[in-house]
Amino acid sequence: MPNYRAKYNFETTISGDASPTALVLGSGTSTGVPVIHCGCPVCLSTNPFDHRLRTSVYLTCDGFGLLIDPSADFRLQALRYRLPRIDAVLVSHAHADHVFGMDELRQYNRLQENATINIYGSDFTIDSLSKIFSYIVNFKPVENSQMYRPQLSFCTLPQEPYQIGPFTIEAITLPHGPAKSSGFKITAKGKSFAIASDCNELTYEAIEKFTGVDFLLLDGLRDRPHPSHLNIEASVDLMRKLQPIIGRFIHIGHDISHADLEARYPENYGPAYDGMCVILGKDTPETPSAAALNYIKF
Ligand SMILES: [Zn+2]
Ligand SMILES: [Zn+2]
Ligand SMILES: [Zn+2]
């Protein structure tokens, strides 16, 4: 069981520890939890660990900030966790829950002296993003214009491993019902992280690459099967096979409370939660961030 009372401040990790660190900004499915106007016990729960923003993760190493998916809740996540920098963004796929925070990145352009932020994804993701965000891609700055668009460059990831700041990125295409998504294996300083948040199965390539990573986040929507997502049982079975040091399922719906999931999976392969923070490879690898503890209900 994680120690929910641990005192922890994510900002001290960034300034005081150069180790690669992963912070779960959101662990919820596309609706988020609570679901609008849902009266189920999980949506009405007052336990902050039952509050699941849309799935997104922030990785940092040597002060470099890598965002995985600018989710529909990105503004709130940036405020809640006081994200200091966004140096680059990886996008798993162009579904709304994963990309509708894209416009909020303009504030990081301002904070980072108007430097362009590169947005990386597989070819099918960049194709879709170019259509959805055509007003960003096709923006021509006009002198004295008060119109302000994010300054983003959409970049297709190559097939081979690709270096972004201190991180080596490998993208793996996964089936996601009628669509596709990218899973990522990310390594830095000999530590490894992997995520496949939206997929109904893992390919042989993904199984090979994800085996034995330090921290794995894997789709685990709910108990019942779903055509586009792994269910919880399949996700935990895969984690037991892949043997990451820490494995958590993510993209969780409102069917089951966090406490019930923790009780069901007391081992290292259980539910992720908003604010979960892992310093990759450390002896005490998991702590809720201060922001997870200073939860604000809305
Ligand atoms: Zn999703
Ligand atoms: Zn509900
Ligand atoms: Zn999706």
mmCIF file of C-alpha atoms and ligand atoms in Angstrom:
data_model
loop_
_atom_site.group_PDB
_atom_site.id
_atom_site.type_symbol
_atom_site.label_atom_id
_atom_site.label_comp_id
_atom_site.label_asym_id
_atom_site.label_seq_id
_atom_site.Cartn_x
_atom_site.Cartn_y
_atom_site.Cartn_z
ATOM 1 C CA MET A 1 0.000 0.000 0.000
ATOM 2 C CA PRO A 2 1.340 3.473 -0.781
ATOM 3 C CA ASN A 3 1.849 5.738 2.193
ATOM 4 C CA TYR A 4 -0.765 8.415 1.547
ATOM 5 C CA ARG A 5 0.504 10.529 4.440
ATOM 6 C CA ALA A 6 4.019 10.886 3.045
ATOM 7 C CA LYS A 7 5.139 14.484 2.684
ATOM 8 C CA TYR A 8 6.352 15.114 -0.790
ATOM 9 C CA ASN A 9 6.826 18.026 -3.074
ATOM 10 C CA PHE A 10 7.287 17.329 -6.755
ATOM 11 C CA GLU A 11 9.129 20.620 -7.270
ATOM 12 C CA THR A 12 11.908 19.487 -4.957
ATOM 13 C CA THR A 13 12.311 16.414 -7.148
ATOM 14 C CA ILE A 14 12.868 18.586 -10.201
ATOM 15 C CA SER A 15 15.351 20.967 -8.614
ATOM 16 C CA GLY A 16 17.084 18.593 -6.199
ATOM 17 C CA ASP A 17 17.124 15.234 -7.954
ATOM 18 C CA ALA A 18 18.348 14.723 -11.494
ATOM 19 C CA SER A 19 17.013 11.162 -11.622
ATOM 20 C CA PRO A 20 14.376 10.386 -14.223
ATOM 21 C CA THR A 21 11.005 10.816 -12.547
ATOM 22 C CA ALA A 22 7.457 10.082 -13.710
ATOM 23 C CA LEU A 23 4.414 11.929 -12.360
ATOM 24 C CA VAL A 24 0.926 10.679 -13.219
ATOM 25 C CA LEU A 25 -1.071 13.839 -14.022
ATOM 26 C CA GLY A 26 -4.262 11.905 -14.695
ATOM 27 C CA SER A 27 -5.322 8.263 -14.450
ATOM 28 C CA GLY A 28 -8.878 8.473 -15.773
ATOM 29 C CA THR A 29 -10.685 7.352 -18.885
ATOM 30 C CA SER A 30 -12.039 9.724 -21.551
ATOM 31 C CA THR A 31 -14.925 11.001 -19.400
ATOM 32 C CA GLY A 32 -12.772 11.608 -16.339
ATOM 33 C CA VAL A 33 -14.057 10.588 -12.893
ATOM 34 C CA PRO A 34 -16.423 11.855 -11.580
ATOM 35 C CA VAL A 35 -18.465 11.595 -14.749
ATOM 36 C CA ILE A 36 -20.727 14.617 -15.312
ATOM 37 C CA HIS A 37 -24.048 14.110 -13.486
ATOM 38 C CA CYS A 38 -23.264 10.499 -12.500
ATOM 39 C CA GLY A 39 -24.601 9.484 -9.091
ATOM 40 C CA CYS A 40 -22.668 6.224 -8.694
ATOM 41 C CA PRO A 41 -20.703 5.614 -5.461
ATOM 42 C CA VAL A 42 -17.322 6.205 -7.128
ATOM 43 C CA CYS A 43 -18.385 9.505 -8.709
ATOM 44 C CA LEU A 44 -19.875 10.644 -5.375
ATOM 45 C CA SER A 45 -16.845 9.464 -3.379
ATOM 46 C CA THR A 46 -15.052 12.040 -1.225
ATOM 47 C CA ASN A 47 -11.792 10.062 -1.392
ATOM 48 C CA PRO A 48 -9.380 12.116 -3.529
ATOM 49 C CA PHE A 49 -8.002 8.885 -4.993
ATOM 50 C CA ASP A 50 -11.366 8.370 -6.685
ATOM 51 C CA HIS A 51 -10.882 11.597 -8.633
ATOM 52 C CA ARG A 52 -9.338 10.671 -11.985
ATOM 53 C CA LEU A 53 -8.420 13.379 -14.459
ATOM 54 C CA ARG A 54 -7.830 12.426 -18.077
ATOM 55 C CA THR A 55 -4.755 10.232 -18.643
ATOM 56 C CA SER A 56 -1.456 12.090 -18.929
ATOM 57 C CA VAL A 57 2.088 11.719 -17.551
ATOM 58 C CA TYR A 58 4.931 14.196 -16.974
ATOM 59 C CA LEU A 59 8.514 12.922 -17.144
ATOM 60 C CA THR A 60 11.492 14.912 -15.993
ATOM 61 C CA CYS A 61 15.253 14.350 -15.964
ATOM 62 C CA ASP A 62 17.997 16.947 -15.439
ATOM 63 C CA GLY A 63 15.324 19.664 -15.473
ATOM 64 C CA PHE A 64 13.966 18.683 -18.914
ATOM 65 C CA GLY A 65 10.162 18.366 -18.900
ATOM 66 C CA LEU A 66 8.535 15.870 -21.284
ATOM 67 C CA LEU A 67 4.736 15.779 -21.366
ATOM 68 C CA ILE A 68 2.945 12.661 -22.585
ATOM 69 C CA ASP A 69 -0.456 13.733 -23.955
ATOM 70 C CA PRO A 70 -1.762 17.301 -23.437
ATOM 71 C CA SER A 71 -5.061 15.987 -22.066
ATOM 72 C CA ALA A 72 -8.429 17.699 -21.977
ATOM 73 C CA ASP A 73 -7.571 18.448 -18.313
ATOM 74 C CA PHE A 74 -4.090 19.800 -19.047
ATOM 75 C CA ARG A 75 -4.684 23.328 -17.722
ATOM 76 C CA LEU A 76 -5.876 21.979 -14.390
ATOM 77 C CA GLN A 77 -3.034 19.453 -14.272
ATOM 78 C CA ALA A 78 -0.418 22.157 -14.978
ATOM 79 C CA LEU A 79 -1.864 24.282 -12.170
ATOM 80 C CA ARG A 80 -2.319 21.449 -9.690
ATOM 81 C CA TYR A 81 1.201 20.069 -10.123
ATOM 82 C CA ARG A 82 2.870 23.428 -10.879
ATOM 83 C CA LEU A 83 4.556 21.957 -13.930
ATOM 84 C CA PRO A 84 7.654 24.116 -14.326
ATOM 85 C CA ARG A 85 8.558 23.463 -17.979
ATOM 86 C CA ILE A 86 7.290 21.711 -21.083
ATOM 87 C CA ASP A 87 10.314 21.163 -23.325
ATOM 88 C CA ALA A 88 8.678 18.591 -25.606
ATOM 89 C CA VAL A 89 5.403 16.700 -25.936
ATOM 90 C CA LEU A 90 4.728 13.098 -26.967
ATOM 91 C CA VAL A 91 1.233 12.247 -28.213
ATOM 92 C CA SER A 92 -0.059 8.668 -28.076
ATOM 93 C CA HIS A 93 -2.944 9.255 -30.504
ATOM 94 C CA ALA A 94 -5.337 12.038 -31.480
ATOM 95 C CA HIS A 95 -8.419 11.105 -29.430
ATOM 96 C CA ALA A 96 -9.963 14.146 -27.739
ATOM 97 C CA ASP A 97 -9.202 13.113 -24.149
ATOM 98 C CA HIS A 98 -5.468 12.990 -24.985
ATOM 99 C CA VAL A 99 -5.025 16.170 -27.037
ATOM 100 C CA PHE A 100 -7.641 18.789 -26.191
ATOM 101 C CA GLY A 101 -5.273 20.587 -23.822
ATOM 102 C CA MET A 102 -2.979 21.434 -26.769
ATOM 103 C CA ASP A 103 -3.902 25.125 -26.881
ATOM 104 C CA GLU A 104 -2.877 25.631 -23.223
ATOM 105 C CA LEU A 105 0.758 25.044 -24.220
ATOM 106 C CA ARG A 106 0.899 28.676 -25.377
ATOM 107 C CA GLN A 107 1.515 29.717 -21.788
ATOM 108 C CA TYR A 108 4.664 27.575 -21.805
ATOM 109 C CA ASN A 109 5.754 29.351 -25.001
ATOM 110 C CA ARG A 110 5.544 32.564 -23.008
ATOM 111 C CA LEU A 111 7.324 31.139 -19.968
ATOM 112 C CA GLN A 112 10.100 29.696 -22.168
ATOM 113 C CA GLU A 113 10.973 32.888 -24.064
ATOM 114 C CA ASN A 114 8.691 32.081 -27.019
ATOM 115 C CA ALA A 115 10.642 28.954 -27.922
ATOM 116 C CA THR A 116 8.687 26.637 -30.219
ATOM 117 C CA ILE A 117 7.629 23.400 -28.526
ATOM 118 C CA ASN A 118 7.959 20.212 -30.587
ATOM 119 C CA ILE A 119 4.981 17.844 -30.552
ATOM 120 C CA TYR A 120 6.010 14.280 -31.440
ATOM 121 C CA GLY A 121 3.843 11.387 -32.550
ATOM 122 C CA SER A 122 3.616 8.512 -35.003
ATOM 123 C CA ASP A 123 2.638 9.366 -38.603
ATOM 124 C CA PHE A 124 -1.076 8.577 -38.088
ATOM 125 C CA THR A 125 -1.160 10.803 -34.995
ATOM 126 C CA ILE A 126 0.584 13.756 -36.643
ATOM 127 C CA ASP A 127 -1.768 13.461 -39.670
ATOM 128 C CA SER A 128 -4.808 13.763 -37.402
ATOM 129 C CA LEU A 129 -3.295 16.519 -35.238
ATOM 130 C CA SER A 130 -2.549 18.599 -38.345
ATOM 131 C CA LYS A 131 -6.262 18.530 -39.203
ATOM 132 C CA ILE A 132 -7.631 19.033 -35.677
ATOM 133 C CA PHE A 133 -5.188 21.877 -34.959
ATOM 134 C CA SER A 134 -4.969 23.368 -38.458
ATOM 135 C CA TYR A 135 -5.322 26.843 -36.906
ATOM 136 C CA ILE A 136 -1.989 26.221 -35.140
ATOM 137 C CA VAL A 137 -0.218 24.515 -38.060
ATOM 138 C CA ASN A 138 -1.280 27.140 -40.611
ATOM 139 C CA PHE A 139 -0.901 30.191 -38.414
ATOM 140 C CA LYS A 140 0.894 33.111 -40.073
ATOM 141 C CA PRO A 141 1.859 35.739 -37.511
ATOM 142 C CA VAL A 142 0.549 39.165 -38.436
ATOM 143 C CA GLU A 143 2.386 42.240 -37.247
ATOM 144 C CA ASN A 144 0.669 43.972 -34.322
ATOM 145 C CA SER A 145 -1.934 41.204 -34.245
ATOM 146 C CA GLN A 146 -3.446 40.536 -30.843
ATOM 147 C CA MET A 147 -4.223 36.972 -31.905
ATOM 148 C CA TYR A 148 -2.030 34.554 -29.999
ATOM 149 C CA ARG A 149 -1.596 30.948 -31.068
ATOM 150 C CA PRO A 150 0.614 28.310 -29.477
ATOM 151 C CA GLN A 151 3.963 28.014 -31.238
ATOM 152 C CA LEU A 152 4.167 24.300 -31.842
ATOM 153 C CA SER A 153 5.956 22.183 -34.409
ATOM 154 C CA PHE A 154 4.326 18.829 -35.220
ATOM 155 C CA CYS A 155 7.016 16.182 -35.844
ATOM 156 C CA THR A 156 6.650 12.561 -36.990
ATOM 157 C CA LEU A 157 8.672 10.110 -34.903
ATOM 158 C CA PRO A 158 10.965 7.805 -36.886
ATOM 159 C CA GLN A 159 10.708 4.017 -36.571
ATOM 160 C CA GLU A 160 14.058 3.779 -34.815
ATOM 161 C CA PRO A 161 14.825 5.059 -31.278
ATOM 162 C CA TYR A 162 14.813 8.850 -31.145
ATOM 163 C CA GLN A 163 16.504 11.198 -28.696
ATOM 164 C CA ILE A 164 14.471 14.013 -27.122
ATOM 165 C CA GLY A 165 16.547 15.868 -24.543
ATOM 166 C CA PRO A 166 17.810 13.274 -22.033
ATOM 167 C CA PHE A 167 15.159 10.721 -23.097
ATOM 168 C CA THR A 168 15.452 7.973 -25.719
ATOM 169 C CA ILE A 169 11.997 7.326 -27.169
ATOM 170 C CA GLU A 170 10.719 4.186 -28.884
ATOM 171 C CA ALA A 171 7.181 4.275 -30.278
ATOM 172 C CA ILE A 172 5.241 1.046 -30.793
ATOM 173 C CA THR A 173 1.986 1.001 -32.777
ATOM 174 C CA LEU A 174 -0.828 -0.748 -30.922
ATOM 175 C CA PRO A 175 -4.395 -1.763 -31.837
ATOM 176 C CA HIS A 176 -7.019 0.472 -30.203
ATOM 177 C CA GLY A 177 -10.348 -0.921 -31.446
ATOM 178 C CA PRO A 178 -10.979 0.557 -34.898
ATOM 179 C CA ALA A 179 -8.142 3.065 -34.326
ATOM 180 C CA LYS A 180 -4.441 2.875 -33.506
ATOM 181 C CA SER A 181 -2.347 4.338 -30.744
ATOM 182 C CA SER A 182 1.339 4.504 -29.882
ATOM 183 C CA GLY A 183 2.817 2.950 -26.794
ATOM 184 C CA PHE A 184 6.148 4.398 -25.714
ATOM 185 C CA LYS A 185 9.260 3.002 -24.101
ATOM 186 C CA ILE A 186 11.357 5.821 -22.690
ATOM 187 C CA THR A 187 14.828 5.434 -21.227
ATOM 188 C CA ALA A 188 17.200 7.852 -19.510
ATOM 189 C CA LYS A 189 20.308 7.245 -17.400
ATOM 190 C CA GLY A 190 19.798 3.498 -17.623
ATOM 191 C CA LYS A 191 16.254 3.716 -16.196
ATOM 192 C CA SER A 192 13.163 2.800 -18.163
ATOM 193 C CA PHE A 193 9.524 3.792 -18.291
ATOM 194 C CA ALA A 194 6.791 2.496 -20.602
ATOM 195 C CA ILE A 195 3.203 3.464 -21.239
ATOM 196 C CA ALA A 196 0.394 1.983 -23.346
ATOM 197 C CA SER A 197 -2.720 3.810 -22.158
ATOM 198 C CA ASP A 198 -5.100 3.031 -25.019
ATOM 199 C CA CYS A 199 -4.949 -0.451 -26.540
ATOM 200 C CA ASN A 200 -7.003 -3.629 -26.591
ATOM 201 C CA GLU A 201 -3.920 -5.837 -26.763
ATOM 202 C CA LEU A 202 -0.124 -5.651 -26.771
ATOM 203 C CA THR A 203 1.799 -6.647 -29.864
ATOM 204 C CA TYR A 204 4.783 -8.997 -29.770
ATOM 205 C CA GLU A 205 7.044 -5.946 -30.249
ATOM 206 C CA ALA A 206 5.480 -4.188 -27.248
ATOM 207 C CA ILE A 207 5.825 -7.279 -25.057
ATOM 208 C CA GLU A 208 9.482 -7.555 -26.013
ATOM 209 C CA LYS A 209 10.222 -3.868 -25.361
ATOM 210 C CA PHE A 210 8.176 -3.458 -22.157
ATOM 211 C CA THR A 211 9.549 -6.539 -20.372
ATOM 212 C CA GLY A 212 11.348 -5.672 -17.138
ATOM 213 C CA VAL A 213 11.042 -1.862 -17.296
ATOM 214 C CA ASP A 214 11.294 0.119 -14.053
ATOM 215 C CA PHE A 215 7.783 1.567 -14.310
ATOM 216 C CA LEU A 216 4.973 0.434 -16.635
ATOM 217 C CA LEU A 217 1.579 2.089 -17.093
ATOM 218 C CA LEU A 218 -0.885 -0.091 -18.982
ATOM 219 C CA ASP A 219 -4.486 0.392 -20.108
ATOM 220 C CA GLY A 220 -6.987 -1.075 -17.588
ATOM 221 C CA LEU A 221 -10.391 0.489 -18.157
ATOM 222 C CA ARG A 222 -12.814 -1.628 -16.113
ATOM 223 C CA ASP A 223 -13.733 -5.216 -15.315
ATOM 224 C CA ARG A 224 -16.027 -5.803 -18.284
ATOM 225 C CA PRO A 225 -14.350 -6.315 -21.682
ATOM 226 C CA HIS A 226 -14.228 -3.338 -24.056
ATOM 227 C CA PRO A 227 -13.450 -3.488 -27.798
ATOM 228 C CA SER A 228 -10.878 -0.676 -27.674
ATOM 229 C CA HIS A 229 -9.291 -1.145 -24.228
ATOM 230 C CA LEU A 230 -7.696 -3.828 -22.078
ATOM 231 C CA ASN A 231 -9.819 -4.662 -19.090
ATOM 232 C CA ILE A 232 -8.269 -4.755 -15.629
ATOM 233 C CA GLU A 233 -7.784 -8.504 -15.452
ATOM 234 C CA ALA A 234 -6.027 -8.628 -18.839
ATOM 235 C CA SER A 235 -3.869 -5.654 -17.860
ATOM 236 C CA VAL A 236 -2.712 -7.181 -14.573
ATOM 237 C CA ASP A 237 -2.110 -10.542 -16.270
ATOM 238 C CA LEU A 238 0.141 -8.795 -18.787
ATOM 239 C CA MET A 239 1.999 -6.976 -16.017
ATOM 240 C CA ARG A 240 2.692 -10.263 -14.223
ATOM 241 C CA LYS A 241 4.111 -11.559 -17.498
ATOM 242 C CA LEU A 242 6.150 -8.414 -18.263
ATOM 243 C CA GLN A 243 7.521 -8.140 -14.701
ATOM 244 C CA PRO A 244 8.132 -4.388 -14.438
ATOM 245 C CA ILE A 245 9.462 -3.254 -11.052
ATOM 246 C CA ILE A 246 6.277 -1.205 -10.686
ATOM 247 C CA GLY A 247 3.274 -1.862 -12.944
ATOM 248 C CA ARG A 248 0.020 0.089 -12.701
ATOM 249 C CA PHE A 249 -3.084 0.122 -14.813
ATOM 250 C CA ILE A 250 -4.338 3.497 -16.013
ATOM 251 C CA HIS A 251 -7.199 5.057 -18.082
ATOM 252 C CA ILE A 252 -9.576 3.869 -15.356
ATOM 253 C CA GLY A 253 -13.353 4.374 -15.434
ATOM 254 C CA HIS A 254 -15.840 4.965 -12.632
ATOM 255 C CA ASP A 255 -16.863 1.345 -12.057
ATOM 256 C CA ILE A 256 -14.600 0.587 -9.075
ATOM 257 C CA SER A 257 -13.250 2.699 -6.213
ATOM 258 C CA HIS A 258 -9.522 3.108 -5.654
ATOM 259 C CA ALA A 259 -9.776 1.491 -2.218
ATOM 260 C CA ASP A 260 -11.472 -1.591 -3.688
ATOM 261 C CA LEU A 261 -8.836 -1.837 -6.410
ATOM 262 C CA GLU A 262 -6.009 -1.469 -3.860
ATOM 263 C CA ALA A 263 -7.571 -4.215 -1.748
ATOM 264 C CA ARG A 264 -7.917 -6.454 -4.778
ATOM 265 C CA TYR A 265 -4.323 -5.874 -5.939
ATOM 266 C CA PRO A 266 -2.130 -5.388 -2.853
ATOM 267 C CA GLU A 267 1.027 -6.196 -4.848
ATOM 268 C CA ASN A 268 3.026 -3.875 -7.055
ATOM 269 C CA TYR A 269 0.668 -4.423 -9.991
ATOM 270 C CA GLY A 270 -2.411 -2.396 -9.118
ATOM 271 C CA PRO A 271 -4.171 0.868 -9.976
ATOM 272 C CA ALA A 272 -2.380 4.109 -10.846
ATOM 273 C CA TYR A 273 -3.804 7.289 -9.347
ATOM 274 C CA ASP A 274 -3.565 11.016 -9.955
ATOM 275 C CA GLY A 275 -0.410 12.414 -8.360
ATOM 276 C CA MET A 276 1.450 9.107 -8.269
ATOM 277 C CA CYS A 277 5.132 9.974 -8.487
ATOM 278 C CA VAL A 278 7.909 7.477 -9.204
ATOM 279 C CA ILE A 279 11.619 8.226 -9.130
ATOM 280 C CA LEU A 280 12.775 5.506 -11.481
ATOM 281 C CA GLY A 281 14.984 2.937 -9.839
ATOM 282 C CA LYS A 282 14.936 4.377 -6.310
ATOM 283 C CA ASP A 283 14.592 2.096 -3.253
ATOM 284 C CA THR A 284 11.394 3.874 -2.164
ATOM 285 C CA PRO A 285 10.095 4.448 -5.616
ATOM 286 C CA GLU A 286 6.556 5.619 -5.112
ATOM 287 C CA THR A 287 5.049 8.548 -3.270
ATOM 288 C CA PRO A 288 1.931 10.592 -3.799
ATOM 289 C CA SER A 289 2.875 14.143 -4.716
ATOM 290 C CA ALA A 290 1.905 17.019 -2.439
ATOM 291 C CA ALA A 291 -0.644 18.028 -5.024
ATOM 292 C CA ALA A 292 -2.319 14.629 -4.725
ATOM 293 C CA LEU A 293 -2.655 15.203 -0.996
ATOM 294 C CA ASN A 294 -3.754 18.834 -1.314
ATOM 295 C CA TYR A 295 -6.703 17.770 -3.376
ATOM 296 C CA ILE A 296 -9.285 20.380 -4.249
ATOM 297 C CA LYS A 297 -12.793 19.119 -4.913
ATOM 298 C CA PHE A 298 -14.693 20.831 -7.690
HETATM 299 ZN ZN ZN B 1 -8.068 7.643 -24.088
HETATM 300 ZN ZN ZN B 2 -20.099 7.278 -11.883
HETATM 301 ZN ZN ZN B 3 -8.178 6.515 -27.325
#
